[in-house]
């Protein structure tokens, strides 16, 4: 009998003290995704990459908002959202305890304002995304004059019109020079 107690004493504790003590998770553990809304540019790359459809982006043009939602009940914790996020706004945490009393508590939401088109005034893209693109262009050494700034602050329809008008003007000038 004493021999058995000696073996048990040498083996140590066979179980962890969880839930009374934190459960140690291994490095690289993929837990609950968490959004840093200040860093997010609402580009919807995460929603496009999510294989489970847990991430969604809904654009409400009338309200001028884009709504981001993460349904943790659908999330498979694959980490694709973290991989594709250009600003590292979404990170997988070490948190794994996701039990809730109400299903609606599993949904995280964030709201982002849309930029209004410089030409027609209709909302077309998230304000933070437009500013992010302009900052990247400045960092790459491109000088943003009023013409280029107007192109990036315009909706696709107005950009198309501006491009056509610019092409027509350029062609007419070429024809004048050739004549």
C-alpha positions as protocol buffer text, in pm:
chain_id: "A"
residue {
  index: 1
  type: UNK
  ca { x: 0 y: 0 z: 0 }
}
residue {
  index: 2
  type: UNK
  ca { x: 280 y: 240 z: 92 }
}
residue {
  index: 3
  type: UNK
  ca { x: 445 y: 160 z: -237 }
}
residue {
  index: 4
  type: UNK
  ca { x: 137 y: 286 z: -422 }
}
residue {
  index: 5
  type: UNK
  ca { x: 139 y: 614 z: -223 }
}
residue {
  index: 6
  type: UNK
  ca { x: 508 y: 664 z: -307 }
}
residue {
  index: 7
  type: UNK
  ca { x: 434 y: 619 z: -680 }
}
residue {
  index: 8
  type: UNK
  ca { x: 145 y: 866 z: -661 }
}
residue {
  index: 9
  type: UNK
  ca { x: 360 y: 1120 z: -475 }
}
residue {
  index: 10
  type: UNK
  ca { x: 634 y: 1095 z: -740 }
}
residue {
  index: 11
  type: UNK
  ca { x: 385 y: 1133 z: -1027 }
}
residue {
  index: 12
  type: UNK
  ca { x: 252 y: 1465 z: -897 }
}
residue {
  index: 13
  type: UNK
  ca { x: -95 y: 1599 z: -961 }
}
residue {
  index: 14
  type: UNK
  ca { x: -269 y: 1426 z: -1252 }
}
residue {
  index: 15
  type: UNK
  ca { x: -515 y: 1707 z: -1320 }
}
residue {
  index: 16
  type: UNK
  ca { x: -506 y: 2085 z: -1340 }
}
residue {
  index: 17
  type: UNK
  ca { x: -673 y: 2316 z: -1093 }
}
residue {
  index: 18
  type: UNK
  ca { x: -895 y: 2465 z: -1365 }
}
residue {
  index: 19
  type: UNK
  ca { x: -1146 y: 2642 z: -1324 }
}
residue {
  index: 20
  type: UNK
  ca { x: -1006 y: 2757 z: -988 }
}
residue {
  index: 21
  type: UNK
  ca { x: -673 y: 2852 z: -1146 }
}
residue {
  index: 22
  type: UNK
  ca { x: -611 y: 2978 z: -1501 }
}
residue {
  index: 23
  type: UNK
  ca { x: -556 y: 2702 z: -1754 }
}
residue {
  index: 24
  type: UNK
  ca { x: -219 y: 2740 z: -1928 }
}
residue {
  index: 25
  type: UNK
  ca { x: -251 y: 2741 z: -2307 }
}
residue {
  index: 26
  type: UNK
  ca { x: 32 y: 2662 z: -2543 }
}
residue {
  index: 27
  type: UNK
  ca { x: 202 y: 2933 z: -2751 }
}
residue {
  index: 28
  type: UNK
  ca { x: 31 y: 2983 z: -3084 }
}
residue {
  index: 29
  type: UNK
  ca { x: -308 y: 2890 z: -2939 }
}
residue {
  index: 30
  type: UNK
  ca { x: -588 y: 3034 z: -3153 }
}
residue {
  index: 31
  type: UNK
  ca { x: -854 y: 3171 z: -2923 }
}
residue {
  index: 32
  type: UNK
  ca { x: -1123 y: 3435 z: -2956 }
}
residue {
  index: 33
  type: UNK
  ca { x: -1064 y: 3698 z: -3228 }
}
residue {
  index: 34
  type: UNK
  ca { x: -1066 y: 4054 z: -3098 }
}
residue {
  index: 35
  type: UNK
  ca { x: -1110 y: 4373 z: -3303 }
}
residue {
  index: 36
  type: UNK
  ca { x: -930 y: 4697 z: -3230 }
}
residue {
  index: 37
  type: UNK
  ca { x: -1187 y: 4934 z: -3383 }
}
residue {
  index: 38
  type: UNK
  ca { x: -946 y: 5231 z: -3366 }
}
residue {
  index: 39
  type: UNK
  ca { x: -701 y: 5049 z: -3591 }
}
residue {
  index: 40
  type: UNK
  ca { x: -963 y: 4898 z: -3827 }
}
residue {
  index: 41
  type: UNK
  ca { x: -1019 y: 5072 z: -4162 }
}
residue {
  index: 42
  type: UNK
  ca { x: -1337 y: 4872 z: -4241 }
}
residue {
  index: 43
  type: UNK
  ca { x: -1197 y: 4739 z: -4568 }
}
residue {
  index: 44
  type: UNK
  ca { x: -1393 y: 4410 z: -4532 }
}
residue {
  index: 45
  type: UNK
  ca { x: -1089 y: 4193 z: -4610 }
}
residue {
  index: 46
  type: UNK
  ca { x: -1162 y: 3987 z: -4298 }
}
residue {
  index: 47
  type: UNK
  ca { x: -1524 y: 3934 z: -4398 }
}
residue {
  index: 48
  type: UNK
  ca { x: -1418 y: 3819 z: -4745 }
}
residue {
  index: 49
  type: UNK
  ca { x: -1161 y: 3575 z: -4604 }
}
residue {
  index: 50
  type: UNK
  ca { x: -1378 y: 3421 z: -4331 }
}
residue {
  index: 51
  type: UNK
  ca { x: -1464 y: 3064 z: -4444 }
}
residue {
  index: 52
  type: UNK
  ca { x: -1734 y: 3020 z: -4179 }
}
residue {
  index: 53
  type: UNK
  ca { x: -1914 y: 3346 z: -4251 }
}
residue {
  index: 54
  type: UNK
  ca { x: -1868 y: 3456 z: -3891 }
}
residue {
  index: 55
  type: UNK
  ca { x: -1752 y: 3804 z: -3996 }
}
residue {
  index: 56
  type: UNK
  ca { x: -1991 y: 4028 z: -4185 }
}
residue {
  index: 57
  type: UNK
  ca { x: -1987 y: 4385 z: -4314 }
}
residue {
  index: 58
  type: UNK
  ca { x: -2311 y: 4565 z: -4394 }
}
residue {
  index: 59
  type: UNK
  ca { x: -2304 y: 4905 z: -4563 }
}
residue {
  index: 60
  type: UNK
  ca { x: -2595 y: 5142 z: -4501 }
}
residue {
  index: 61
  type: UNK
  ca { x: -2557 y: 5423 z: -4755 }
}
residue {
  index: 62
  type: UNK
  ca { x: -2854 y: 5618 z: -4623 }
}
residue {
  index: 63
  type: UNK
  ca { x: -2711 y: 5634 z: -4271 }
}
residue {
  index: 64
  type: UNK
  ca { x: -2355 y: 5673 z: -4401 }
}
residue {
  index: 65
  type: UNK
  ca { x: -2227 y: 5383 z: -4187 }
}
residue {
  index: 66
  type: UNK
  ca { x: -2062 y: 5044 z: -4232 }
}
residue {
  index: 67
  type: UNK
  ca { x: -2143 y: 4787 z: -3964 }
}
residue {
  index: 68
  type: UNK
  ca { x: -1889 y: 4517 z: -3874 }
}
residue {
  index: 69
  type: UNK
  ca { x: -2010 y: 4209 z: -3687 }
}
residue {
  index: 70
  type: UNK
  ca { x: -1837 y: 3898 z: -3554 }
}
residue {
  index: 71
  type: UNK
  ca { x: -2051 y: 3603 z: -3452 }
}
residue {
  index: 72
  type: UNK
  ca { x: -1835 y: 3394 z: -3219 }
}
residue {
  index: 73
  type: UNK
  ca { x: -2093 y: 3114 z: -3237 }
}
residue {
  index: 74
  type: UNK
  ca { x: -2000 y: 3062 z: -3604 }
}
residue {
  index: 75
  type: UNK
  ca { x: -1626 y: 3129 z: -3573 }
}
residue {
  index: 76
  type: UNK
  ca { x: -1399 y: 2827 z: -3630 }
}
residue {
  index: 77
  type: UNK
  ca { x: -1089 y: 3011 z: -3497 }
}
residue {
  index: 78
  type: UNK
  ca { x: -891 y: 2949 z: -3815 }
}
residue {
  index: 79
  type: UNK
  ca { x: -706 y: 3281 z: -3801 }
}
residue {
  index: 80
  type: UNK
  ca { x: -771 y: 3387 z: -4163 }
}
residue {
  index: 81
  type: UNK
  ca { x: -911 y: 3722 z: -4046 }
}
residue {
  index: 82
  type: UNK
  ca { x: -588 y: 3796 z: -3859 }
}
residue {
  index: 83
  type: UNK
  ca { x: -376 y: 3697 z: -4160 }
}
residue {
  index: 84
  type: UNK
  ca { x: -551 y: 3920 z: -4414 }
}
residue {
  index: 85
  type: UNK
  ca { x: -604 y: 4232 z: -4203 }
}
residue {
  index: 86
  type: UNK
  ca { x: -381 y: 4505 z: -4354 }
}
residue {
  index: 87
  type: UNK
  ca { x: -368 y: 4709 z: -4032 }
}
residue {
  index: 88
  type: UNK
  ca { x: -345 y: 4423 z: -3779 }
}
residue {
  index: 89
  type: UNK
  ca { x: -675 y: 4539 z: -3627 }
}
residue {
  index: 90
  type: UNK
  ca { x: -793 y: 4184 z: -3567 }
}
residue {
  index: 91
  type: UNK
  ca { x: -588 y: 3957 z: -3340 }
}
residue {
  index: 92
  type: UNK
  ca { x: -653 y: 3609 z: -3202 }
}
residue {
  index: 93
  type: UNK
  ca { x: -631 y: 3611 z: -2825 }
}
residue {
  index: 94
  type: UNK
  ca { x: -555 y: 3335 z: -2573 }
}
residue {
  index: 95
  type: UNK
  ca { x: -914 y: 3354 z: -2447 }
}
residue {
  index: 96
  type: UNK
  ca { x: -1111 y: 3031 z: -2489 }
}
residue {
  index: 97
  type: UNK
  ca { x: -1393 y: 3060 z: -2236 }
}
residue {
  index: 98
  type: UNK
  ca { x: -1685 y: 3173 z: -2450 }
}
residue {
  index: 99
  type: UNK
  ca { x: -1985 y: 3042 z: -2257 }
}
residue {
  index: 100
  type: UNK
  ca { x: -2275 y: 3289 z: -2247 }
}
residue {
  index: 101
  type: UNK
  ca { x: -2634 y: 3281 z: -2125 }
}
residue {
  index: 102
  type: UNK
  ca { x: -2777 y: 3451 z: -2436 }
}
residue {
  index: 103
  type: UNK
  ca { x: -2678 y: 3384 z: -2799 }
}
residue {
  index: 104
  type: UNK
  ca { x: -2676 y: 3755 z: -2877 }
}
residue {
  index: 105
  type: UNK
  ca { x: -2385 y: 3799 z: -2635 }
}
residue {
  index: 106
  type: UNK
  ca { x: -2166 y: 3605 z: -2881 }
}
residue {
  index: 107
  type: UNK
  ca { x: -2194 y: 3884 z: -3139 }
}
residue {
  index: 108
  type: UNK
  ca { x: -1943 y: 4169 z: -3134 }
}
residue {
  index: 109
  type: UNK
  ca { x: -2020 y: 4483 z: -3333 }
}
residue {
  index: 110
  type: UNK
  ca { x: -1844 y: 4797 z: -3451 }
}
residue {
  index: 111
  type: UNK
  ca { x: -1964 y: 5086 z: -3665 }
}
residue {
  index: 112
  type: UNK
  ca { x: -1763 y: 5298 z: -3908 }
}
residue {
  index: 113
  type: UNK
  ca { x: -1848 y: 5624 z: -4084 }
}
residue {
  index: 114
  type: UNK
  ca { x: -1847 y: 5641 z: -4464 }
}
residue {
  index: 115
  type: UNK
  ca { x: -1667 y: 5910 z: -4665 }
}
residue {
  index: 116
  type: UNK
  ca { x: -1889 y: 6126 z: -4885 }
}
residue {
  index: 117
  type: UNK
  ca { x: -1794 y: 6163 z: -5250 }
}
residue {
  index: 118
  type: UNK
  ca { x: -1621 y: 6494 z: -5321 }
}
residue {
  index: 119
  type: UNK
  ca { x: -1826 y: 6532 z: -5642 }
}
residue {
  index: 120
  type: UNK
  ca { x: -2180 y: 6402 z: -5584 }
}
residue {
  index: 121
  type: UNK
  ca { x: -2187 y: 6387 z: -5202 }
}
residue {
  index: 122
  type: UNK
  ca { x: -2303 y: 6024 z: -5176 }
}
residue {
  index: 123
  type: UNK
  ca { x: -2129 y: 5802 z: -4917 }
}
residue {
  index: 124
  type: UNK
  ca { x: -1910 y: 5545 z: -5093 }
}
residue {
  index: 125
  type: UNK
  ca { x: -1625 y: 5405 z: -4876 }
}
residue {
  index: 126
  type: UNK
  ca { x: -1518 y: 5400 z: -4511 }
}
residue {
  index: 127
  type: UNK
  ca { x: -1356 y: 5729 z: -4411 }
}
residue {
  index: 128
  type: UNK
  ca { x: -1065 y: 5552 z: -4241 }
}
residue {
  index: 129
  type: UNK
  ca { x: -998 y: 5342 z: -4552 }
}
residue {
  index: 130
  type: UNK
  ca { x: -979 y: 5647 z: -4780 }
}
residue {
  index: 131
  type: UNK
  ca { x: -739 y: 5820 z: -4540 }
}
residue {
  index: 132
  type: UNK
  ca { x: -533 y: 5500 z: -4509 }
}
residue {
  index: 133
  type: UNK
  ca { x: -495 y: 5478 z: -4889 }
}
residue {
  index: 134
  type: UNK
  ca { x: -393 y: 5844 z: -4912 }
}
residue {
  index: 135
  type: UNK
  ca { x: -137 y: 5795 z: -4632 }
}
residue {
  index: 136
  type: UNK
  ca { x: 9 y: 5491 z: -4811 }
}
residue {
  index: 137
  type: UNK
  ca { x: 38 y: 5690 z: -5134 }
}
residue {
  index: 138
  type: UNK
  ca { x: 215 y: 5974 z: -4950 }
}
residue {
  index: 139
  type: UNK
  ca { x: 453 y: 5726 z: -4785 }
}
residue {
  index: 140
  type: UNK
  ca { x: 537 y: 5577 z: -5124 }
}
residue {
  index: 141
  type: UNK
  ca { x: 654 y: 5923 z: -5238 }
}
residue {
  index: 142
  type: UNK
  ca { x: 354 y: 6023 z: -5448 }
}
residue {
  index: 143
  type: UNK
  ca { x: 269 y: 6392 z: -5420 }
}
residue {
  index: 144
  type: UNK
  ca { x: -108 y: 6424 z: -5385 }
}
residue {
  index: 145
  type: UNK
  ca { x: -216 y: 6738 z: -5564 }
}
residue {
  index: 146
  type: UNK
  ca { x: -581 y: 6850 z: -5573 }
}
residue {
  index: 147
  type: UNK
  ca { x: -655 y: 6643 z: -5886 }
}
residue {
  index: 148
  type: UNK
  ca { x: -532 y: 6316 z: -5736 }
}
residue {
  index: 149
  type: UNK
  ca { x: -691 y: 6390 z: -5398 }
}
residue {
  index: 150
  type: UNK
  ca { x: -1020 y: 6448 z: -5580 }
}
residue {
  index: 151
  type: UNK
  ca { x: -989 y: 6111 z: -5752 }
}
residue {
  index: 152
  type: UNK
  ca { x: -936 y: 5922 z: -5427 }
}
residue {
  index: 153
  type: UNK
  ca { x: -1215 y: 6108 z: -5249 }
}
residue {
  index: 154
  type: UNK
  ca { x: -1468 y: 6032 z: -5526 }
}
residue {
  index: 155
  type: UNK
  ca { x: -1706 y: 5741 z: -5570 }
}
residue {
  index: 156
  type: UNK
  ca { x: -1640 y: 5494 z: -5855 }
}
residue {
  index: 157
  type: UNK
  ca { x: -1912 y: 5652 z: -6071 }
}
residue {
  index: 158
  type: UNK
  ca { x: -1766 y: 6002 z: -6039 }
}
residue {
  index: 159
  type: UNK
  ca { x: -1412 y: 5866 z: -6093 }
}
residue {
  index: 160
  type: UNK
  ca { x: -1531 y: 5711 z: -6417 }
}
residue {
  index: 161
  type: UNK
  ca { x: -1681 y: 6041 z: -6531 }
}
residue {
  index: 162
  type: UNK
  ca { x: -1366 y: 6235 z: -6435 }
}
residue {
  index: 163
  type: UNK
  ca { x: -1145 y: 5987 z: -6620 }
}
residue {
  index: 164
  type: UNK
  ca { x: -1358 y: 6007 z: -6934 }
}
residue {
  index: 165
  type: UNK
  ca { x: -1360 y: 6388 z: -6922 }
}
residue {
  index: 166
  type: UNK
  ca { x: -983 y: 6394 z: -6871 }
}
residue {
  index: 167
  type: UNK
  ca { x: -930 y: 6154 z: -7164 }
}
residue {
  index: 168
  type: UNK
  ca { x: -1155 y: 6360 z: -7393 }
}
residue {
  index: 169
  type: UNK
  ca { x: -969 y: 6678 z: -7295 }
}
residue {
  index: 170
  type: UNK
  ca { x: -630 y: 6513 z: -7353 }
}
residue {
  index: 171
  type: UNK
  ca { x: -737 y: 6386 z: -7697 }
}
residue {
  index: 172
  type: UNK
  ca { x: -866 y: 6725 z: -7803 }
}
residue {
  index: 173
  type: UNK
  ca { x: -539 y: 6888 z: -7695 }
}
residue {
  index: 174
  type: UNK
  ca { x: -340 y: 6630 z: -7894 }
}
residue {
  index: 175
  type: UNK
  ca { x: -551 y: 6696 z: -8200 }
}
residue {
  index: 176
  type: UNK
  ca { x: -498 y: 7072 z: -8161 }
}
residue {
  index: 177
  type: UNK
  ca { x: -120 y: 7024 z: -8136 }
}
residue {
  index: 178
  type: UNK
  ca { x: -114 y: 6796 z: -8441 }
}
residue {
  index: 179
  type: UNK
  ca { x: -322 y: 7038 z: -8653 }
}
